[in-house]
Coordinates of C-alpha atoms in Angstrom, one line a residue:
M25 CA -74.8 35.3 -76.7
K26 CA -75.2 34.0 -73.1
L27 CA -73.2 31.1 -71.5
K28 CA -74.6 29.1 -68.7
G29 CA -72.1 28.5 -65.8
L30 CA -69.6 31.0 -67.1
R31 CA -67.7 31.0 -63.9
W32 CA -67.0 27.3 -64.2
W33 CA -65.4 27.9 -67.7
V34 CA -63.2 30.8 -66.1
I35 CA -61.9 28.7 -63.3
A36 CA -61.3 25.7 -65.8
L37 CA -59.3 28.0 -67.9
I38 CA -57.3 29.2 -64.9
A39 CA -56.7 25.4 -63.9
L40 CA -55.6 24.8 -67.4
A41 CA -53.1 27.5 -67.1
T42 CA -51.9 25.9 -63.8
I43 CA -51.4 22.6 -65.8
I44 CA -49.3 24.4 -68.3
N45 CA -47.4 26.2 -65.4
Y46 CA -46.4 22.9 -63.8
I47 CA -45.5 21.2 -67.0
D48 CA -43.1 24.4 -67.8
R49 CA -41.6 24.2 -64.3
Q50 CA -41.2 20.4 -64.1
A51 CA -39.4 20.2 -67.3
L52 CA -36.1 21.1 -65.8
S53 CA -36.1 18.3 -63.0
V54 CA -37.3 15.5 -65.4
L55 CA -34.8 16.6 -68.0
W56 CA -31.9 17.2 -65.6
P57 CA -30.2 13.7 -66.0
D58 CA -29.8 14.5 -69.7
I59 CA -28.9 18.1 -69.1
V60 CA -26.0 17.3 -66.8
E61 CA -24.7 14.7 -69.1
D62 CA -24.6 17.2 -71.8
L63 CA -23.4 20.3 -69.9
F64 CA -21.7 19.1 -66.9
P65 CA -20.2 15.7 -67.6
D66 CA -17.2 16.2 -65.4
K67 CA -19.1 17.0 -62.3
S68 CA -19.6 14.5 -59.4
A69 CA -23.0 13.4 -58.3
L70 CA -22.9 15.8 -55.3
E71 CA -21.7 18.7 -57.4
R72 CA -24.6 18.0 -59.8
K73 CA -27.2 18.0 -57.1
Q74 CA -25.8 21.3 -55.6
I75 CA -26.0 22.9 -59.3
Y76 CA -29.6 21.8 -59.5
A77 CA -30.4 23.1 -56.0
N78 CA -28.8 26.4 -56.7
I79 CA -30.7 27.0 -60.0
S80 CA -33.9 25.8 -58.2
I81 CA -33.4 28.3 -55.2
V82 CA -32.9 31.2 -57.9
F83 CA -36.4 30.1 -59.3
V84 CA -38.0 30.2 -56.0
F85 CA -36.6 33.4 -54.8
A86 CA -37.7 34.9 -58.1
Y87 CA -41.0 33.3 -57.5
A88 CA -41.4 34.5 -54.0
F89 CA -40.9 38.1 -55.2
G90 CA -42.9 37.6 -58.2
Q91 CA -46.0 36.8 -56.1
A92 CA -45.8 40.0 -54.2
I93 CA -45.3 42.0 -57.3
F94 CA -48.0 40.3 -59.3
G95 CA -50.4 40.4 -56.2
K96 CA -50.2 44.2 -56.8
I97 CA -50.3 44.0 -60.6
F98 CA -53.5 42.0 -60.5
D99 CA -55.2 44.4 -58.1
W100 CA -54.1 47.2 -60.5
V101 CA -54.8 45.9 -64.1
G102 CA -57.4 43.3 -63.3
T103 CA -57.5 39.5 -63.7
R104 CA -57.8 39.5 -67.6
F105 CA -54.6 41.5 -68.5
G106 CA -52.8 40.1 -65.4
F107 CA -52.9 36.7 -66.7
V108 CA -52.0 37.8 -70.3
L109 CA -48.8 39.4 -68.8
S110 CA -47.9 36.4 -66.4
I111 CA -48.5 33.5 -68.9
G112 CA -47.0 35.3 -72.0
V113 CA -43.7 36.2 -70.1
W114 CA -43.3 32.7 -68.5
S115 CA -43.9 31.0 -71.9
L116 CA -41.1 33.0 -73.5
A117 CA -38.9 32.1 -70.3
T118 CA -39.5 28.6 -70.8
I119 CA -38.5 28.5 -74.6
A120 CA -35.4 30.4 -73.6
H121 CA -34.2 27.5 -71.6
A122 CA -33.3 25.9 -74.8
F123 CA -30.6 28.4 -75.4
A124 CA -29.1 27.8 -71.9
Q125 CA -25.4 27.0 -71.8
G126 CA -24.5 26.7 -68.1
V127 CA -25.4 27.6 -64.6
L128 CA -25.6 31.3 -65.1
S129 CA -27.8 31.3 -68.1
F130 CA -30.1 28.6 -66.6
S131 CA -30.4 30.8 -63.5
I132 CA -31.4 33.9 -65.5
F133 CA -34.1 32.0 -67.4
R134 CA -35.3 30.3 -64.2
A135 CA -35.5 33.8 -62.5
I136 CA -37.6 35.2 -65.4
L137 CA -39.7 32.0 -65.2
G138 CA -40.3 32.2 -61.6
V139 CA -41.3 35.9 -61.5
A140 CA -43.9 35.4 -64.3
E141 CA -45.2 32.1 -63.2
A142 CA -45.8 33.5 -59.7
G143 CA -48.7 35.5 -61.0
N144 CA -50.8 32.5 -61.5
W145 CA -51.5 32.2 -57.8
P146 CA -52.6 35.7 -56.7
G147 CA -54.3 35.8 -60.1
A148 CA -56.3 32.8 -59.4
A149 CA -57.1 33.9 -55.8
K150 CA -58.4 37.2 -57.3
G151 CA -60.4 35.5 -60.0
N152 CA -61.9 33.1 -57.5
A153 CA -63.1 36.2 -55.5
E154 CA -64.5 38.0 -58.5
W155 CA -66.3 35.0 -60.0
F156 CA -67.6 32.9 -57.2
P157 CA -69.9 33.3 -54.2
T158 CA -68.4 32.6 -50.8
K159 CA -69.8 29.2 -50.4
E160 CA -68.3 27.8 -53.8
R161 CA -64.8 29.4 -53.4
A162 CA -63.3 26.3 -51.7
L163 CA -64.5 24.1 -54.5
A164 CA -63.3 26.6 -57.1
Q165 CA -59.9 26.7 -55.4
G166 CA -59.8 23.0 -55.3
I167 CA -60.4 22.8 -59.1
F168 CA -57.7 25.4 -59.7
N169 CA -55.3 23.6 -57.4
S170 CA -56.0 20.3 -59.0
G171 CA -54.4 21.9 -62.1
A172 CA -51.0 21.8 -60.3
A173 CA -51.6 18.1 -59.6
I174 CA -52.8 17.3 -63.1
G175 CA -49.8 19.2 -64.4
G176 CA -47.5 17.0 -62.4
I177 CA -49.3 13.8 -63.6
I178 CA -49.0 15.0 -67.2
A179 CA -45.5 16.6 -67.0
I180 CA -43.2 13.8 -65.8
P181 CA -44.5 11.1 -68.4
L182 CA -45.0 13.6 -71.2
I183 CA -41.5 15.1 -71.0
A184 CA -39.9 11.7 -70.6
Y185 CA -41.7 10.6 -73.8
L186 CA -40.7 13.6 -75.7
T187 CA -37.2 12.9 -75.0
I188 CA -37.4 9.8 -77.0
Y189 CA -38.2 11.9 -80.2
F190 CA -36.5 15.3 -79.3
S191 CA -33.5 16.9 -77.7
W192 CA -33.9 18.5 -74.2
Q193 CA -33.6 21.9 -76.0
M194 CA -36.5 21.1 -78.2
V195 CA -38.6 19.9 -75.3
F196 CA -38.4 23.2 -73.7
V197 CA -39.4 25.0 -76.9
L198 CA -42.5 22.6 -77.3
V199 CA -43.8 23.0 -73.7
G200 CA -43.2 26.7 -73.7
A201 CA -45.4 27.1 -76.9
M202 CA -48.4 25.9 -75.0
G203 CA -48.9 28.9 -73.0
F204 CA -49.5 30.9 -76.1
L205 CA -52.1 28.7 -77.3
W206 CA -53.8 29.2 -73.9
L207 CA -54.1 33.0 -74.4
V208 CA -56.5 32.5 -77.3
P209 CA -59.6 31.1 -75.5
W210 CA -58.6 33.4 -72.3
L211 CA -58.9 36.6 -74.2
V212 CA -62.1 35.5 -76.1
L213 CA -64.0 34.2 -73.1
V214 CA -62.9 36.5 -70.1
K215 CA -64.0 39.9 -71.4
A216 CA -64.9 41.5 -68.2
P217 CA -65.7 40.8 -64.5
P218 CA -69.2 39.0 -63.8
G219 CA -70.8 42.4 -63.0
S220 CA -70.5 43.6 -66.4
H221 CA -69.6 40.5 -68.7
P222 CA -71.8 40.6 -71.8
W223 CA -72.1 36.7 -72.0
I224 CA -73.1 35.9 -68.5
T225 CA -76.9 35.2 -67.8
E226 CA -78.7 37.5 -65.3
E227 CA -79.3 34.5 -63.2
E228 CA -75.8 33.6 -62.8
R229 CA -74.7 37.4 -62.4
E230 CA -77.2 37.8 -59.5
Y231 CA -76.1 34.5 -57.9
I232 CA -72.6 35.4 -57.9
L233 CA -72.9 39.0 -56.8
T234 CA -75.5 38.2 -54.1
G235 CA -73.3 35.3 -52.8
Q236 CA -70.5 37.7 -52.4
R237 CA -72.4 39.9 -50.2
R238 CA -70.6 40.2 -46.7
T239 CA -72.9 39.6 -43.8
S240 CA -72.3 39.2 -40.0
D241 CA -73.7 35.6 -40.5
P242 CA -73.1 34.0 -43.9
N243 CA -75.8 31.4 -43.3
D244 CA -78.5 33.9 -42.5
A245 CA -79.8 35.8 -45.7
S246 CA -81.5 38.4 -43.5
S247 CA -78.4 39.3 -41.6
A248 CA -77.0 42.8 -41.9
E249 CA -74.4 43.4 -44.6
V250 CA -70.9 44.1 -43.7
E251 CA -68.7 46.8 -45.5
E252 CA -65.9 45.3 -47.5
Y253 CA -62.5 46.0 -45.8
N254 CA -59.8 47.0 -48.1
P255 CA -56.9 48.0 -46.0
S256 CA -53.7 49.8 -47.2
T257 CA -50.6 47.6 -47.3
G258 CA -49.2 48.9 -44.1
E259 CA -52.5 48.5 -42.3
L260 CA -53.0 45.0 -43.8
L261 CA -49.5 43.9 -42.4
S262 CA -50.6 45.2 -38.9
R263 CA -53.2 42.6 -38.5
K264 CA -52.6 39.4 -36.8
E265 CA -54.9 37.6 -39.1
S266 CA -52.8 38.7 -42.1
W267 CA -49.8 37.1 -40.4
G268 CA -51.7 34.0 -39.7
V269 CA -52.3 33.5 -43.6
I270 CA -48.6 34.5 -44.3
I271 CA -47.1 32.2 -41.6
A272 CA -49.5 29.3 -42.5
S273 CA -48.5 29.6 -46.1
A274 CA -44.8 29.9 -45.3
A275 CA -45.0 26.7 -43.3
I276 CA -47.0 24.6 -45.4
D277 CA -45.9 25.5 -49.0
P278 CA -42.4 24.1 -48.7
I279 CA -43.8 20.5 -48.2
W280 CA -45.1 20.7 -51.8
W281 CA -41.9 22.2 -53.1
L282 CA -39.8 19.4 -51.5
F283 CA -41.6 17.0 -53.8
V284 CA -41.9 19.1 -56.8
F285 CA -38.3 19.8 -56.9
W286 CA -36.9 16.5 -55.6
I287 CA -39.2 13.6 -56.7
P288 CA -37.2 13.0 -60.0
I289 CA -33.9 13.6 -58.4
Y290 CA -35.0 11.4 -55.3
L291 CA -35.9 8.5 -57.7
N292 CA -32.7 8.9 -59.5
E293 CA -30.4 8.9 -56.5
V294 CA -32.2 6.5 -54.2
Y295 CA -33.5 4.0 -56.8
G296 CA -31.0 4.6 -59.6
M297 CA -33.8 5.5 -62.2
D298 CA -33.1 7.1 -65.6
V299 CA -35.4 9.6 -67.3
K300 CA -37.7 7.0 -68.7
A301 CA -38.0 5.0 -65.5
I302 CA -38.7 8.3 -63.7
G303 CA -41.5 8.8 -66.4
I304 CA -43.0 5.5 -65.2
Y305 CA -42.9 6.3 -61.4
G306 CA -42.8 9.9 -60.9
W307 CA -46.4 10.9 -61.9
V308 CA -47.9 8.8 -59.3
P309 CA -47.7 11.2 -56.1
Y310 CA -49.6 13.9 -58.3
V311 CA -52.7 11.6 -58.5
G312 CA -53.0 11.9 -54.8
A313 CA -52.6 15.7 -55.1
M314 CA -55.4 15.7 -57.6
F315 CA -57.8 13.9 -55.5
G316 CA -56.8 15.9 -52.4
A317 CA -57.6 19.2 -54.2
W318 CA -61.0 18.0 -55.1
F319 CA -61.7 16.5 -51.7
G320 CA -60.6 19.6 -49.8
G321 CA -62.9 21.7 -52.1
L322 CA -65.8 19.4 -51.9
L323 CA -65.6 18.9 -48.3
A324 CA -65.6 22.5 -47.5
Q325 CA -68.4 23.2 -49.8
N326 CA -70.4 20.3 -48.2
R327 CA -69.9 21.8 -44.5
L328 CA -70.8 25.3 -45.6
K329 CA -74.0 24.1 -47.4
A330 CA -74.8 22.3 -44.2
G331 CA -74.7 25.5 -42.2
W332 CA -71.1 25.4 -40.7
S333 CA -69.5 28.7 -40.4
T334 CA -66.6 29.7 -42.5
N335 CA -64.3 29.6 -39.4
K336 CA -65.3 26.0 -38.5
T337 CA -65.2 24.8 -42.1
R338 CA -61.7 26.2 -43.0
K339 CA -60.2 25.1 -39.7
L340 CA -61.5 21.6 -40.0
T341 CA -60.3 21.2 -43.6
I342 CA -57.0 22.6 -43.0
T343 CA -56.4 20.6 -39.8
L344 CA -57.5 17.3 -41.5
G345 CA -55.0 17.9 -44.3
C346 CA -52.1 18.5 -42.1
L347 CA -52.9 15.5 -40.0
I348 CA -53.0 13.3 -43.0
M349 CA -49.6 14.5 -44.0
L350 CA -47.9 14.1 -40.7
P351 CA -47.7 10.2 -40.5
A352 CA -47.0 9.8 -44.2
L353 CA -44.0 12.2 -44.0
L354 CA -42.5 10.3 -41.1
A355 CA -43.1 6.9 -43.1
M356 CA -40.9 8.2 -45.8
A357 CA -37.8 7.5 -43.6
N358 CA -37.9 3.8 -44.7
P359 CA -40.6 3.5 -47.6
G360 CA -39.0 0.3 -49.0
A361 CA -39.8 -0.4 -52.8
P362 CA -40.0 2.5 -55.2
A363 CA -43.8 1.7 -55.7
I364 CA -44.3 2.1 -52.0
A365 CA -42.5 5.3 -51.8
V366 CA -44.5 6.9 -54.5
M367 CA -47.7 5.6 -53.0
I368 CA -46.7 7.2 -49.7
M369 CA -45.8 10.6 -51.5
A370 CA -49.3 10.4 -52.9
V371 CA -50.9 10.4 -49.6
I372 CA -48.7 13.3 -48.4
L373 CA -49.7 15.3 -51.5
F374 CA -53.4 14.4 -50.9
G375 CA -53.1 15.9 -47.5
F376 CA -51.3 18.9 -48.6
Q377 CA -53.8 19.8 -51.4
T378 CA -56.7 19.1 -48.9
A379 CA -55.4 21.8 -46.8
I380 CA -53.9 24.2 -49.1
G381 CA -57.0 25.0 -51.1
N382 CA -58.6 26.4 -47.9
V383 CA -55.4 28.2 -46.9
Q384 CA -55.5 30.0 -50.2
T385 CA -59.1 31.1 -49.7
L386 CA -58.3 32.9 -46.4
P387 CA -57.5 36.2 -48.0
S388 CA -61.0 36.3 -49.7
D389 CA -62.5 35.2 -46.4
L390 CA -61.0 38.0 -44.5
L391 CA -60.5 41.0 -47.0
G392 CA -62.5 42.8 -49.7
K393 CA -61.9 42.2 -53.5
K394 CA -59.4 45.2 -53.7
A395 CA -56.9 43.8 -51.1
V396 CA -57.2 40.0 -51.8
G397 CA -54.5 40.0 -54.4
T398 CA -52.1 41.9 -52.1
L399 CA -52.5 39.5 -49.1
S400 CA -52.3 36.6 -51.5
G401 CA -49.3 38.0 -53.0
F402 CA -47.5 38.6 -49.5
S403 CA -48.5 35.1 -48.3
G404 CA -47.3 33.5 -51.7
M405 CA -43.9 35.3 -51.2
A406 CA -43.6 34.0 -47.8
A407 CA -44.5 30.5 -48.9
K408 CA -41.8 30.5 -51.6
L409 CA -39.2 32.0 -49.2
G410 CA -39.9 29.2 -46.9
A411 CA -39.5 26.8 -49.9
V412 CA -36.2 28.5 -50.7
G413 CA -35.0 27.7 -47.0
L414 CA -35.9 24.1 -47.3
T415 CA -34.5 23.6 -50.8
S416 CA -31.2 25.2 -49.9
L417 CA -30.9 22.6 -47.1
V418 CA -31.8 19.5 -49.0
P419 CA -28.3 18.9 -50.5
I420 CA -26.9 19.1 -46.9
L421 CA -29.8 17.2 -45.4
T422 CA -29.6 14.4 -47.9
A423 CA -25.9 13.9 -48.1
G424 CA -25.2 10.2 -49.0
G425 CA -28.9 9.7 -50.2
N426 CA -30.6 9.8 -46.8
Y427 CA -33.8 12.0 -47.3
T428 CA -35.2 11.2 -43.8
P429 CA -34.1 14.6 -42.1
A430 CA -35.9 16.6 -44.8
F431 CA -39.1 14.5 -44.4
I432 CA -38.9 15.2 -40.6
I433 CA -38.6 18.9 -41.2
G434 CA -41.6 18.6 -43.4
A435 CA -43.7 17.0 -40.7
S436 CA -42.6 19.9 -38.3
L437 CA -43.8 22.4 -40.8
A438 CA -47.3 21.0 -41.1
I439 CA -47.8 21.3 -37.3
I440 CA -46.6 24.9 -37.5
A441 CA -49.1 25.7 -40.4
M442 CA -52.0 24.3 -38.2
A443 CA -50.9 26.4 -35.1
A444 CA -50.7 29.7 -37.2
V445 CA -54.3 29.3 -38.4
W446 CA -55.6 28.4 -35.0
I447 CA -53.7 30.9 -32.9
L448 CA -53.5 34.0 -35.2
I449 CA -56.8 33.9 -36.8
P450 CA -59.3 33.4 -33.8
K451 CA -62.3 33.6 -36.1
I452 CA -62.2 33.3 -39.8
E453 CA -64.6 35.9 -40.9
P454 CA -64.6 39.4 -42.8
L455 CA -62.4 41.8 -41.0
K456 CA -63.8 45.2 -40.0
K457 CA -61.9 48.4 -40.3
P458 CA -60.4 49.4 -36.7
Q459 CA -62.5 51.9 -34.9

């Protein structure tokens, strides 16, 4: 049996895993008003916010180190079994939330969830590098990243709806079970990499492998092939280009997590919304994220097909995304009505996703396939440590319900991300082994 366009089936499954990933992680923030009434009824509003922040920090710390761990795991065991391990463990961890009784148990289950969910990103970067030619990688990454946005769109109203019929404990069980269902088509469809997969057509196999050939000029088919550069971890970390990827990731990613963690809490605190009202408004920002993921991927693909270099294309798209975020983040200082606030958030997340898909393709632009997972893991870890820093500051910055300082910091981080790419990666192209 042969399947046409098998690479698109693979990236669609990875995007579906990302949707499930976001439903699982968003469950806590949406259910939090119900959870605190059940488990922490005597705590003040500030104490409840601090408890939520502390549990979220545990999650992101675990997520950060999980990215570095799973970057190596995916390079060792491959994409197929790496995803089985990652999604299997995170689904169990989500179900375990139903048995949490307080801060300690929630923190333990969130830590396990964070480590396991982290595998989704280096796994997707490695899968993208394996299954797509260079010119299609930004689009594939955009499709994958849109899974995060679609997960956000689905998660908030879905979880709010489920609370009508089920307790918060049962909601965790139901959303956790979805990951096990995903494993079935993944194991059936992704039997091997494209070079040896029995279901791929010869035409598609040749298209993928030829398109991955590293040349001195990607737009010139006759240019000389460049040997893949797969450095050791120490050598990888000695290159300034690696640090460009790591710093850009550490700066830009906290902007996303600011909204992932705090949209429901923000709407509850600033506008007095309950879980059902949050379900009506809270999904809107993720629509912007979904379109941004597609836009960033399609723009990059369009420019590469038009003959632009990888360097020019990536830098244009990353810079454009950051410049879209800047004024919108500042506008959140006084958004007015809740409908306006969530629309401004949608613009911010549109800009973020326009940029982030191209930031996440940088490891595969710079390194060989055997080192992509490692750099993706390190940059992902740095991104989550940056998110830890901002998340830990939010309860302090937003004392009294004023979120303006947090949004100003977000705008500053967008500038840092742009600077890291432009200064530390003078030219985005396959790196060569030092002579």
